[in-house]
mmCIF file with all atom_site columns, C-alpha atoms in Angstrom:
data_model
loop_
_atom_site.group_PDB
_atom_site.id
_atom_site.type_symbol
_atom_site.label_atom_id
_atom_site.label_alt_id
_atom_site.label_comp_id
_atom_site.label_asym_id
_atom_site.label_entity_id
_atom_site.label_seq_id
_atom_site.pdbx_PDB_ins_code
_atom_site.Cartn_x
_atom_site.Cartn_y
_atom_site.Cartn_z
_atom_site.occupancy
_atom_site.B_iso_or_equiv
_atom_site.pdbx_formal_charge
_atom_site.auth_seq_id
_atom_site.auth_comp_id
_atom_site.auth_asym_id
_atom_site.auth_atom_id
_atom_site.pdbx_PDB_model_num
ATOM 1   C CA . GLY A 1 1   ? -0.022  -0.010 -0.012  1.00 0.00 ? 1   GLY A CA 1
ATOM 2   C CA . GLN A 1 2   ? 0.916   3.672  -0.125  1.00 0.00 ? 2   GLN A CA 1
ATOM 3   C CA . ASN A 1 3   ? 0.845   6.323  2.549   1.00 0.00 ? 3   ASN A CA 1
ATOM 4   C CA . ILE A 1 4   ? 1.511   10.024 1.919   1.00 0.00 ? 4   ILE A CA 1
ATOM 5   C CA . ASP A 1 5   ? 1.683   12.632 4.542   1.00 0.00 ? 5   ASP A CA 1
ATOM 6   C CA . GLN A 1 6   ? 1.689   16.420 4.275   1.00 0.00 ? 6   GLN A CA 1
ATOM 7   C CA . PRO A 1 7   ? 0.782   19.225 6.636   1.00 0.00 ? 7   PRO A CA 1
ATOM 8   C CA . THR A 1 8   ? -2.840  20.298 6.594   1.00 0.00 ? 8   THR A CA 1
ATOM 9   C CA . GLU A 1 9   ? -2.378  24.015 6.575   1.00 0.00 ? 9   GLU A CA 1
ATOM 10  C CA . MET A 1 10  ? 0.275   26.687 6.305   1.00 0.00 ? 10  MET A CA 1
ATOM 11  C CA . THR A 1 11  ? 0.121   30.451 6.451   1.00 0.00 ? 11  THR A CA 1
ATOM 12  C CA . ALA A 1 12  ? 2.738   32.834 4.924   1.00 0.00 ? 12  ALA A CA 1
ATOM 13  C CA . THR A 1 13  ? 3.090   36.504 4.056   1.00 0.00 ? 13  THR A CA 1
ATOM 14  C CA . GLU A 1 14  ? 3.018   37.932 0.553   1.00 0.00 ? 14  GLU A CA 1
ATOM 15  C CA . GLY A 1 15  ? 6.572   38.093 -0.839  1.00 0.00 ? 15  GLY A CA 1
ATOM 16  C CA . ALA A 1 16  ? 7.881   35.409 1.490   1.00 0.00 ? 16  ALA A CA 1
ATOM 17  C CA . ILE A 1 17  ? 8.921   31.794 0.860   1.00 0.00 ? 17  ILE A CA 1
ATOM 18  C CA . VAL A 1 18  ? 6.968   28.665 1.968   1.00 0.00 ? 18  VAL A CA 1
ATOM 19  C CA . GLN A 1 19  ? 8.123   25.096 1.932   1.00 0.00 ? 19  GLN A CA 1
ATOM 20  C CA . ILE A 1 20  ? 5.551   22.358 1.864   1.00 0.00 ? 20  ILE A CA 1
ATOM 21  C CA . ASN A 1 21  ? 6.871   18.901 2.913   1.00 0.00 ? 21  ASN A CA 1
ATOM 22  C CA . CYS A 1 22  ? 5.585   15.537 1.722   1.00 0.00 ? 22  CYS A CA 1
ATOM 23  C CA . THR A 1 23  ? 6.710   12.166 3.091   1.00 0.00 ? 23  THR A CA 1
ATOM 24  C CA . TYR A 1 24  ? 5.718   8.936  1.540   1.00 0.00 ? 24  TYR A CA 1
ATOM 25  C CA . GLN A 1 25  ? 5.888   5.153  2.103   1.00 0.00 ? 25  GLN A CA 1
ATOM 26  C CA . THR A 1 26  ? 5.222   3.146  -1.016  1.00 0.00 ? 26  THR A CA 1
ATOM 27  C CA . SER A 1 27  ? 5.634   -0.447 -2.111  1.00 0.00 ? 27  SER A CA 1
ATOM 28  C CA . GLY A 1 28  ? 7.324   0.854  -5.272  1.00 0.00 ? 28  GLY A CA 1
ATOM 29  C CA . PHE A 1 29  ? 8.181   4.383  -6.611  1.00 0.00 ? 29  PHE A CA 1
ATOM 30  C CA . ASN A 1 30  ? 7.845   5.701  -10.164 1.00 0.00 ? 30  ASN A CA 1
ATOM 31  C CA . GLY A 1 31  ? 7.529   9.426  -9.762  1.00 0.00 ? 31  GLY A CA 1
ATOM 32  C CA . LEU A 1 32  ? 6.176   12.159 -7.574  1.00 0.00 ? 32  LEU A CA 1
ATOM 33  C CA . PHE A 1 33  ? 3.887   14.965 -8.776  1.00 0.00 ? 33  PHE A CA 1
ATOM 34  C CA . TRP A 1 34  ? 2.812   18.247 -7.224  1.00 0.00 ? 34  TRP A CA 1
ATOM 35  C CA . TYR A 1 35  ? -0.528  19.789 -8.153  1.00 0.00 ? 35  TYR A CA 1
ATOM 36  C CA . GLN A 1 36  ? -2.068  23.119 -7.242  1.00 0.00 ? 36  GLN A CA 1
ATOM 37  C CA . GLN A 1 37  ? -5.829  23.277 -6.542  1.00 0.00 ? 37  GLN A CA 1
ATOM 38  C CA . HIS A 1 38  ? -7.851  26.450 -5.967  1.00 0.00 ? 38  HIS A CA 1
ATOM 39  C CA . ALA A 1 39  ? -11.027 26.090 -3.953  1.00 0.00 ? 39  ALA A CA 1
ATOM 40  C CA . GLY A 1 40  ? -13.829 24.431 -5.964  1.00 0.00 ? 40  GLY A CA 1
ATOM 41  C CA . GLU A 1 41  ? -11.589 23.978 -9.040  1.00 0.00 ? 41  GLU A CA 1
ATOM 42  C CA . ALA A 1 42  ? -9.644  21.127 -10.705 1.00 0.00 ? 42  ALA A CA 1
ATOM 43  C CA . PRO A 1 43  ? -6.028  20.426 -9.761  1.00 0.00 ? 43  PRO A CA 1
ATOM 44  C CA . THR A 1 44  ? -3.389  21.712 -12.136 1.00 0.00 ? 44  THR A CA 1
ATOM 45  C CA . PHE A 1 45  ? 0.033   20.174 -12.621 1.00 0.00 ? 45  PHE A CA 1
ATOM 46  C CA . LEU A 1 46  ? 2.981   21.968 -11.085 1.00 0.00 ? 46  LEU A CA 1
ATOM 47  C CA . SER A 1 47  ? 5.984   19.592 -11.061 1.00 0.00 ? 47  SER A CA 1
ATOM 48  C CA . TYR A 1 48  ? 7.315   16.121 -11.527 1.00 0.00 ? 48  TYR A CA 1
ATOM 49  C CA . ASN A 1 49  ? 10.366  14.400 -9.872  1.00 0.00 ? 49  ASN A CA 1
ATOM 50  C CA . VAL A 1 50  ? 11.551  10.929 -10.473 1.00 0.00 ? 50  VAL A CA 1
ATOM 51  C CA . LEU A 1 51  ? 15.339  11.325 -9.731  1.00 0.00 ? 51  LEU A CA 1
ATOM 52  C CA . ASP A 1 52  ? 16.828  12.824 -6.584  1.00 0.00 ? 52  ASP A CA 1
ATOM 53  C CA . GLY A 1 53  ? 17.397  16.602 -6.580  1.00 0.00 ? 53  GLY A CA 1
ATOM 54  C CA . LEU A 1 54  ? 15.818  19.822 -7.258  1.00 0.00 ? 54  LEU A CA 1
ATOM 55  C CA . GLU A 1 55  ? 13.654  20.781 -10.157 1.00 0.00 ? 55  GLU A CA 1
ATOM 56  C CA . GLU A 1 56  ? 13.130  24.568 -10.603 1.00 0.00 ? 56  GLU A CA 1
ATOM 57  C CA . LYS A 1 57  ? 10.407  26.187 -12.617 1.00 0.00 ? 57  LYS A CA 1
ATOM 58  C CA . GLY A 1 58  ? 10.041  29.887 -12.095 1.00 0.00 ? 58  GLY A CA 1
ATOM 59  C CA . ARG A 1 59  ? 8.855   30.781 -8.631  1.00 0.00 ? 59  ARG A CA 1
ATOM 60  C CA . PHE A 1 60  ? 8.209   27.084 -7.836  1.00 0.00 ? 60  PHE A CA 1
ATOM 61  C CA . SER A 1 61  ? 10.741  24.346 -7.180  1.00 0.00 ? 61  SER A CA 1
ATOM 62  C CA . SER A 1 62  ? 10.405  20.744 -6.133  1.00 0.00 ? 62  SER A CA 1
ATOM 63  C CA . PHE A 1 63  ? 12.880  18.463 -4.435  1.00 0.00 ? 63  PHE A CA 1
ATOM 64  C CA . LEU A 1 64  ? 13.016  14.709 -4.051  1.00 0.00 ? 64  LEU A CA 1
ATOM 65  C CA . SER A 1 65  ? 14.964  12.297 -1.928  1.00 0.00 ? 65  SER A CA 1
ATOM 66  C CA . ARG A 1 66  ? 14.013  8.745  -2.747  1.00 0.00 ? 66  ARG A CA 1
ATOM 67  C CA . SER A 1 67  ? 16.108  7.255  -0.008  1.00 0.00 ? 67  SER A CA 1
ATOM 68  C CA . LYS A 1 68  ? 14.315  9.315  2.559   1.00 0.00 ? 68  LYS A CA 1
ATOM 69  C CA . GLY A 1 69  ? 10.864  9.046  0.974   1.00 0.00 ? 69  GLY A CA 1
ATOM 70  C CA . TYR A 1 70  ? 10.644  12.850 1.088   1.00 0.00 ? 70  TYR A CA 1
ATOM 71  C CA . SER A 1 71  ? 9.817   15.655 -1.176  1.00 0.00 ? 71  SER A CA 1
ATOM 72  C CA . TYR A 1 72  ? 9.122   19.385 -0.751  1.00 0.00 ? 72  TYR A CA 1
ATOM 73  C CA . LEU A 1 73  ? 7.581   22.092 -2.840  1.00 0.00 ? 73  LEU A CA 1
ATOM 74  C CA . LEU A 1 74  ? 9.161   25.569 -2.484  1.00 0.00 ? 74  LEU A CA 1
ATOM 75  C CA . LEU A 1 75  ? 7.115   28.590 -3.393  1.00 0.00 ? 75  LEU A CA 1
ATOM 76  C CA . LYS A 1 76  ? 9.072   31.745 -3.618  1.00 0.00 ? 76  LYS A CA 1
ATOM 77  C CA . GLU A 1 77  ? 8.001   35.457 -3.853  1.00 0.00 ? 77  GLU A CA 1
ATOM 78  C CA . LEU A 1 78  ? 4.509   34.433 -2.652  1.00 0.00 ? 78  LEU A CA 1
ATOM 79  C CA . GLN A 1 79  ? 1.567   36.225 -4.321  1.00 0.00 ? 79  GLN A CA 1
ATOM 80  C CA . MET A 1 80  ? -1.985  36.375 -3.111  1.00 0.00 ? 80  MET A CA 1
ATOM 81  C CA . LYS A 1 81  ? -3.056  34.138 -6.022  1.00 0.00 ? 81  LYS A CA 1
ATOM 82  C CA . ASP A 1 82  ? -0.813  31.313 -4.555  1.00 0.00 ? 82  ASP A CA 1
ATOM 83  C CA . SER A 1 83  ? -3.410  30.865 -1.837  1.00 0.00 ? 83  SER A CA 1
ATOM 84  C CA . ALA A 1 84  ? -4.619  27.293 -2.688  1.00 0.00 ? 84  ALA A CA 1
ATOM 85  C CA . SER A 1 85  ? -4.212  23.670 -1.736  1.00 0.00 ? 85  SER A CA 1
ATOM 86  C CA . TYR A 1 86  ? -1.087  21.842 -2.892  1.00 0.00 ? 86  TYR A CA 1
ATOM 87  C CA . LEU A 1 87  ? -1.408  18.167 -3.436  1.00 0.00 ? 87  LEU A CA 1
ATOM 88  C CA . CYS A 1 88  ? 1.546   15.637 -3.322  1.00 0.00 ? 88  CYS A CA 1
ATOM 89  C CA . ALA A 1 89  ? 0.902   12.527 -5.436  1.00 0.00 ? 89  ALA A CA 1
ATOM 90  C CA . VAL A 1 90  ? 3.062   9.432  -5.823  1.00 0.00 ? 90  VAL A CA 1
ATOM 91  C CA . ARG A 1 91  ? 3.020   6.962  -8.661  1.00 0.00 ? 91  ARG A CA 1
ATOM 92  C CA . GLY A 1 92  ? 3.746   3.373  -7.729  1.00 0.00 ? 92  GLY A CA 1
ATOM 93  C CA . ILE A 1 93  ? 5.089   0.705  -9.937  1.00 0.00 ? 93  ILE A CA 1
ATOM 94  C CA . ALA A 1 94  ? 1.720   -0.885 -10.644 1.00 0.00 ? 94  ALA A CA 1
ATOM 95  C CA . ALA A 1 95  ? 0.242   -0.620 -14.162 1.00 0.00 ? 95  ALA A CA 1
ATOM 96  C CA . GLY A 1 96  ? -2.172  2.222  -15.107 1.00 0.00 ? 96  GLY A CA 1
ATOM 97  C CA . ASN A 1 97  ? -0.120  5.350  -14.246 1.00 0.00 ? 97  ASN A CA 1
ATOM 98  C CA . LYS A 1 98  ? -2.115  5.433  -11.034 1.00 0.00 ? 98  LYS A CA 1
ATOM 99  C CA . LEU A 1 99  ? -1.413  8.180  -8.521  1.00 0.00 ? 99  LEU A CA 1
ATOM 100 C CA . THR A 1 100 ? -1.922  8.075  -4.786  1.00 0.00 ? 100 THR A CA 1
ATOM 101 C CA . PHE A 1 101 ? -2.613  11.544 -3.378  1.00 0.00 ? 101 PHE A CA 1
ATOM 102 C CA . GLY A 1 102 ? -1.829  13.037 0.007   1.00 0.00 ? 102 GLY A CA 1
ATOM 103 C CA . GLY A 1 103 ? -4.521  15.039 1.807   1.00 0.00 ? 103 GLY A CA 1
ATOM 104 C CA . GLY A 1 104 ? -3.289  18.334 0.495   1.00 0.00 ? 104 GLY A CA 1
ATOM 105 C CA . THR A 1 105 ? -1.772  21.337 2.224   1.00 0.00 ? 105 THR A CA 1
ATOM 106 C CA . ARG A 1 106 ? -3.890  24.518 2.251   1.00 0.00 ? 106 ARG A CA 1
ATOM 107 C CA . VAL A 1 107 ? -1.622  27.573 1.940   1.00 0.00 ? 107 VAL A CA 1
ATOM 108 C CA . LEU A 1 108 ? -3.043  30.969 2.996   1.00 0.00 ? 108 LEU A CA 1
ATOM 109 C CA . VAL A 1 109 ? -1.085  33.991 1.843   1.00 0.00 ? 109 VAL A CA 1
ATOM 110 C CA . LYS A 1 110 ? -1.662  37.100 3.862   1.00 0.00 ? 110 LYS A CA 1
ATOM 111 C CA . PRO A 1 111 ? -0.881  40.701 2.839   1.00 0.00 ? 111 PRO A CA 1
ATOM 112 C CA . ASP B 2 1   ? -9.217  23.526 -27.830 1.00 0.00 ? 1   ASP B CA 1
ATOM 113 C CA . GLY B 2 2   ? -8.073  20.219 -26.297 1.00 0.00 ? 2   GLY B CA 1
ATOM 114 C CA . GLY B 2 3   ? -9.248  19.343 -22.830 1.00 0.00 ? 3   GLY B CA 1
ATOM 115 C CA . ILE B 2 4   ? -11.597 17.451 -20.457 1.00 0.00 ? 4   ILE B CA 1
ATOM 116 C CA . THR B 2 5   ? -15.213 18.426 -19.939 1.00 0.00 ? 5   THR B CA 1
ATOM 117 C CA . GLN B 2 6   ? -17.476 17.243 -17.148 1.00 0.00 ? 6   GLN B CA 1
ATOM 118 C CA . SER B 2 7   ? -21.108 17.968 -16.898 1.00 0.00 ? 7   SER B CA 1
ATOM 119 C CA . PRO B 2 8   ? -23.052 19.140 -15.086 1.00 0.00 ? 8   PRO B CA 1
ATOM 120 C CA . LYS B 2 9   ? -21.014 21.342 -12.679 1.00 0.00 ? 9   LYS B CA 1
ATOM 121 C CA . TYR B 2 10  ? -23.615 20.961 -9.938  1.00 0.00 ? 10  TYR B CA 1
ATOM 122 C CA . LEU B 2 11  ? -25.946 17.970 -9.539  1.00 0.00 ? 11  LEU B CA 1
ATOM 123 C CA . PHE B 2 12  ? -28.696 17.380 -6.990  1.00 0.00 ? 12  PHE B CA 1
ATOM 124 C CA . ARG B 2 13  ? -30.377 14.051 -6.432  1.00 0.00 ? 13  ARG B CA 1
ATOM 125 C CA . LYS B 2 14  ? -32.649 12.407 -3.986  1.00 0.00 ? 14  LYS B CA 1
ATOM 126 C CA . GLU B 2 15  ? -31.375 9.428  -1.966  1.00 0.00 ? 15  GLU B CA 1
ATOM 127 C CA . GLY B 2 16  ? -32.078 6.143  -3.632  1.00 0.00 ? 16  GLY B CA 1
ATOM 128 C CA . GLN B 2 17  ? -31.636 7.387  -7.175  1.00 0.00 ? 17  GLN B CA 1
ATOM 129 C CA . ASN B 2 18  ? -28.805 6.418  -9.466  1.00 0.00 ? 18  ASN B CA 1
ATOM 130 C CA . VAL B 2 19  ? -27.052 9.293  -11.196 1.00 0.00 ? 19  VAL B CA 1
ATOM 131 C CA . THR B 2 20  ? -24.538 9.309  -14.102 1.00 0.00 ? 20  THR B CA 1
ATOM 132 C CA . LEU B 2 21  ? -21.726 11.803 -14.289 1.00 0.00 ? 21  LEU B CA 1
ATOM 133 C CA . SER B 2 22  ? -20.288 12.474 -17.732 1.00 0.00 ? 22  SER B CA 1
ATOM 134 C CA . CYS B 2 23  ? -16.653 12.875 -18.679 1.00 0.00 ? 23  CYS B CA 1
ATOM 135 C CA . GLU B 2 24  ? -15.357 13.530 -22.175 1.00 0.00 ? 24  GLU B CA 1
ATOM 136 C CA . GLN B 2 25  ? -11.775 14.228 -23.393 1.00 0.00 ? 25  GLN B CA 1
ATOM 137 C CA . ASN B 2 26  ? -10.452 15.177 -26.792 1.00 0.00 ? 26  ASN B CA 1
ATOM 138 C CA . LEU B 2 27  ? -6.737  14.892 -25.880 1.00 0.00 ? 27  LEU B CA 1
ATOM 139 C CA . ASN B 2 28  ? -6.464  11.472 -27.412 1.00 0.00 ? 28  ASN B CA 1
ATOM 140 C CA . HIS B 2 29  ? -5.377  10.012 -24.120 1.00 0.00 ? 29  HIS B CA 1
ATOM 141 C CA . ASP B 2 30  ? -5.713  6.311  -23.609 1.00 0.00 ? 30  ASP B CA 1
ATOM 142 C CA . ALA B 2 31  ? -6.075  6.378  -19.803 1.00 0.00 ? 31  ALA B CA 1
ATOM 143 C CA . MET B 2 32  ? -8.889  7.931  -17.829 1.00 0.00 ? 32  MET B CA 1
ATOM 144 C CA . TYR B 2 33  ? -9.561  8.151  -14.145 1.00 0.00 ? 33  TYR B CA 1
ATOM 145 C CA . TRP B 2 34  ? -12.331 9.011  -11.704 1.00 0.00 ? 34  TRP B CA 1
ATOM 146 C CA . TYR B 2 35  ? -11.621 10.533 -8.208  1.00 0.00 ? 35  TYR B CA 1
ATOM 147 C CA . ARG B 2 36  ? -13.701 11.564 -5.385  1.00 0.00 ? 36  ARG B CA 1
ATOM 148 C CA . GLN B 2 37  ? -12.737 14.541 -3.145  1.00 0.00 ? 37  GLN B CA 1
ATOM 149 C CA . ASP B 2 38  ? -14.432 15.249 0.197   1.00 0.00 ? 38  ASP B CA 1
ATOM 150 C CA . PRO B 2 39  ? -14.035 18.664 1.879   1.00 0.00 ? 39  PRO B CA 1
ATOM 151 C CA . GLY B 2 40  ? -10.478 19.346 3.057   1.00 0.00 ? 40  GLY B CA 1
ATOM 152 C CA . GLN B 2 41  ? -9.228  16.055 1.848   1.00 0.00 ? 41  GLN B CA 1
ATOM 153 C CA . GLY B 2 42  ? -7.168  14.718 -1.095  1.00 0.00 ? 42  GLY B CA 1
ATOM 154 C CA . LEU B 2 43  ? -8.285  12.771 -4.015  1.00 0.00 ? 43  LEU B CA 1
ATOM 155 C CA . ARG B 2 44  ? -9.334  9.132  -3.809  1.00 0.00 ? 44  ARG B CA 1
ATOM 156 C CA . LEU B 2 45  ? -9.349  6.837  -6.834  1.00 0.00 ? 45  LEU B CA 1
ATOM 157 C CA . ILE B 2 46  ? -12.693 5.223  -7.695  1.00 0.00 ? 46  ILE B CA 1
ATOM 158 C CA . TYR B 2 47  ? -12.091 3.555  -11.167 1.00 0.00 ? 47  TYR B CA 1
ATOM 159 C CA . TYR B 2 48  ? -9.600  3.852  -13.891 1.00 0.00 ? 48  TYR B CA 1
ATOM 160 C CA . SER B 2 49  ? -9.316  2.682  -17.445 1.00 0.00 ? 49  SER B CA 1
ATOM 161 C CA . GLN B 2 50  ? -6.228  2.120  -19.523 1.00 0.00 ? 50  GLN B CA 1
ATOM 162 C CA . ILE B 2 51  ? -7.907  1.211  -22.789 1.00 0.00 ? 51  ILE B CA 1
ATOM 163 C CA . VAL B 2 52  ? -11.347 1.078  -24.445 1.00 0.00 ? 52  VAL B CA 1
ATOM 164 C CA . ASN B 2 53  ? -13.671 -1.672 -23.104 1.00 0.00 ? 53  ASN B CA 1
ATOM 165 C CA . ASP B 2 54  ? -11.435 -2.287 -20.028 1.00 0.00 ? 54  ASP B CA 1
ATOM 166 C CA . PHE B 2 55  ? -11.463 -0.675 -16.523 1.00 0.00 ? 55  PHE B CA 1
ATOM 167 C CA . GLN B 2 56  ? -10.167 -1.512 -13.009 1.00 0.00 ? 56  GLN B CA 1
ATOM 168 C CA . LYS B 2 57  ? -11.393 -0.725 -9.552  1.00 0.00 ? 57  LYS B CA 1
ATOM 169 C CA . GLY B 2 58  ? -9.480  1.899  -7.578  1.00 0.00 ? 58  GLY B CA 1
ATOM 170 C CA . ASP B 2 59  ? -9.403  2.259  -3.849  1.00 0.00 ? 59  ASP B CA 1
ATOM 171 C CA . ILE B 2 60  ? -13.090 3.162  -3.272  1.00 0.00 ? 60  ILE B CA 1
ATOM 172 C CA . ALA B 2 61  ? -15.125 1.474  -6.073  1.00 0.00 ? 61  ALA B CA 1
ATOM 173 C CA . GLU B 2 62  ? -17.991 0.094  -3.979  1.00 0.00 ? 62  GLU B CA 1
ATOM 174 C CA . GLY B 2 63  ? -21.278 1.794  -4.937  1.00 0.00 ? 63  GLY B CA 1
ATOM 175 C CA . TYR B 2 64  ? -19.918 3.042  -8.345  1.00 0.00 ? 64  TYR B CA 1
ATOM 176 C CA . SER B 2 65  ? -19.899 1.746  -11.844 1.00 0.00 ? 65  SER B CA 1
ATOM 177 C CA . VAL B 2 66  ? -18.230 2.836  -15.076 1.00 0.00 ? 66  VAL B CA 1
ATOM 178 C CA . SER B 2 67  ? -18.089 2.025  -18.758 1.00 0.00 ? 67  SER B CA 1
ATOM 179 C CA . ARG B 2 68  ? -15.515 2.799  -21.379 1.00 0.00 ? 68  ARG B CA 1
ATOM 180 C CA . GLU B 2 69  ? -17.147 2.123  -24.773 1.00 0.00 ? 69  GLU B CA 1
ATOM 181 C CA . LYS B 2 70  ? -15.329 4.991  -26.506 1.00 0.00 ? 70  LYS B CA 1
ATOM 182 C CA . LYS B 2 71  ? -11.812 6.346  -26.056 1.00 0.00 ? 71  LYS B CA 1
ATOM 183 C CA . GLU B 2 72  ? -13.170 9.908  -25.425 1.00 0.00 ? 72  GLU B CA 1
ATOM 184 C CA . SER B 2 73  ? -15.797 9.054  -22.810 1.00 0.00 ? 73  SER B CA 1
ATOM 185 C CA . PHE B 2 74  ? -15.699 7.564  -19.332 1.00 0.00 ? 74  PHE B CA 1
ATOM 186 C CA . PRO B 2 75  ? -19.043 8.019  -17.538 1.00 0.00 ? 75  PRO B CA 1
ATOM 187 C CA . LEU B 2 76  ? -19.439 7.290  -13.890 1.00 0.00 ? 76  LEU B CA 1
ATOM 188 C CA . THR B 2 77  ? -22.650 6.092  -12.315 1.00 0.00 ? 77  THR B CA 1
ATOM 189 C CA . VAL B 2 78  ? -23.132 6.593  -8.626  1.00 0.00 ? 78  VAL B CA 1
ATOM 190 C CA . THR B 2 79  ? -25.555 3.990  -7.497  1.00 0.00 ? 79  THR B CA 1
ATOM 191 C CA . SER B 2 80  ? -27.964 3.920  -4.598  1.00 0.00 ? 80  SER B CA 1
ATOM 192 C CA . ALA B 2 81  ? -25.589 1.409  -2.981  1.00 0.00 ? 81  ALA B CA 1
ATOM 193 C CA . GLN B 2 82  ? -23.069 4.269  -2.368  1.00 0.00 ? 82  GLN B CA 1
ATOM 194 C CA . LYS B 2 83  ? -23.580 5.114  1.306   1.00 0.00 ? 83  LYS B CA 1
ATOM 195 C CA . ASN B 2 84  ? -22.270 8.647  1.253   1.00 0.00 ? 84  ASN B CA 1
ATOM 196 C CA . PRO B 2 85  ? -22.330 9.956  -2.271  1.00 0.00 ? 85  PRO B CA 1
ATOM 197 C CA . THR B 2 86  ? -22.232 13.715 -1.666  1.00 0.00 ? 86  THR B CA 1
ATOM 198 C CA . ALA B 2 87  ? -18.751 14.863 -2.852  1.00 0.00 ? 87  ALA B CA 1
ATOM 199 C CA . PHE B 2 88  ? -16.778 16.561 -5.481  1.00 0.00 ? 88  PHE B CA 1
ATOM 200 C CA . TYR B 2 89  ? -16.070 14.229 -8.468  1.00 0.00 ? 89  TYR B CA 1
ATOM 201 C CA . LEU B 2 90  ? -13.032 14.786 -10.703 1.00 0.00 ? 90  LEU B CA 1
ATOM 202 C CA . CYS B 2 91  ? -12.355 12.962 -13.954 1.00 0.00 ? 91  CYS B CA 1
ATOM 203 C CA . ALA B 2 92  ? -8.739  12.929 -15.303 1.00 0.00 ? 92  ALA B CA 1
ATOM 204 C CA . SER B 2 93  ? -6.939  11.490 -18.269 1.00 0.00 ? 93  SER B CA 1
ATOM 205 C CA . SER B 2 94  ? -3.298  10.886 -19.186 1.00 0.00 ? 94  SER B CA 1
ATOM 206 C CA . ILE B 2 95  ? -1.055  9.309  -21.745 1.00 0.00 ? 95  ILE B CA 1
ATOM 207 C CA . GLU B 2 96  ? -0.681  5.737  -20.838 1.00 0.00 ? 96  GLU B CA 1
ATOM 208 C CA . GLY B 2 97  ? 2.784   4.886  -19.550 1.00 0.00 ? 97  GLY B CA 1
ATOM 209 C CA . THR B 2 98  ? 5.244   5.713  -16.768 1.00 0.00 ? 98  THR B CA 1
ATOM 210 C CA . GLY B 2 99  ? 7.115   8.621  -18.145 1.00 0.00 ? 99  GLY B CA 1
ATOM 211 C CA . ARG B 2 100 ? 6.567   12.218 -17.215 1.00 0.00 ? 100 ARG B CA 1
ATOM 212 C CA . TYR B 2 101 ? 2.920   11.752 -17.987 1.00 0.00 ? 101 TYR B CA 1
ATOM 213 C CA . GLU B 2 102 ? 0.836   14.051 -15.778 1.00 0.00 ? 102 GLU B CA 1
ATOM 214 C CA . GLN B 2 103 ? -2.836  13.579 -15.387 1.00 0.00 ? 103 GLN B CA 1
ATOM 215 C CA . TYR B 2 104 ? -5.074  16.379 -16.720 1.00 0.00 ? 104 TYR B CA 1
ATOM 216 C CA . PHE B 2 105 ? -8.215  17.085 -14.816 1.00 0.00 ? 105 PHE B CA 1
ATOM 217 C CA . GLY B 2 106 ? -11.708 18.205 -15.778 1.00 0.00 ? 106 GLY B CA 1
ATOM 218 C CA . PRO B 2 107 ? -13.488 20.943 -13.919 1.00 0.00 ? 107 PRO B CA 1
ATOM 219 C CA . GLY B 2 108 ? -15.423 18.554 -11.641 1.00 0.00 ? 108 GLY B CA 1
ATOM 220 C CA . THR B 2 109 ? -19.036 17.797 -10.681 1.00 0.00 ? 109 THR B CA 1
ATOM 221 C CA . ARG B 2 110 ? -20.235 18.652 -7.254  1.00 0.00 ? 110 ARG B CA 1
ATOM 222 C CA . LEU B 2 111 ? -22.960 16.063 -6.354  1.00 0.00 ? 111 LEU B CA 1
ATOM 223 C CA . THR B 2 112 ? -25.341 16.654 -3.501  1.00 0.00 ? 112 THR B CA 1
ATOM 224 C CA . VAL B 2 113 ? -27.638 13.850 -2.447  1.00 0.00 ? 113 VAL B CA 1
ATOM 225 C CA . THR B 2 114 ? -30.365 14.562 0.068   1.00 0.00 ? 114 THR B CA 1
#
C-alpha cells in the first residue's frame, strides 16, 4: 500500500517563501507529482520528480530524496493568487499510471 | 481546444436514485480516471481505465460503476448502494505509460444527495 503525509495548513506572508513537505511510504516508486488546486476547481500540474534533486520552474521548485521518501515544494515570492491547496501525489510501480494523493496542504497567503 | 469536460458542474439528487456523471476528453489520451474529493481532503481513486472496453477498480469502487465504450468518454454512475455519495467528483486523463505523464483534470462535478 501507499501512505502519503503532508501538513494540513500553512500560512505565509506575501513576498515570502513557503516550503511544503511531503513524506511517503510506498511499495514501489515511479515518480512524484505536485498539483495546485484552488477552492472548488480542478487540480493543475506543477511539477514532476523521479530522480533525486531539485527541479526549478520559475517561482516554484520541487525536491526529491528517494532514500528518505521525502519531497518538498518551495514557493518563492509568494503572491496572493498562490493561496490554494497543494497536493503531493506518488506513482507506484503498478500498471495504469495510477497516482496516490496526499490530503493536500492549504496555503493561505496574507498581505 | 483540447481538454476534458465534465457535466453538469452541480448536480442534486434524492437518496435512492442512481445518477450518471459525464466525462469527455479530446486529448487522445488512452487512460482515464475518476476521483472523489471530500471537503478538506485529497483525491481518492474510484475507477480507472487504460484502454477502451477495459477498466479496473480503484481504492473506493463500492457503490460506483463505469463504462468505457469509446476512447473519449468515461461516464461514472453513482448507484444507490453508495452510502455517502455527496462529494466533488473529478475526472482525469493521461497518456498511458510511466514517463513524465501528468494527469489532466476536468472541472469537476459537485454532487449533492439529500
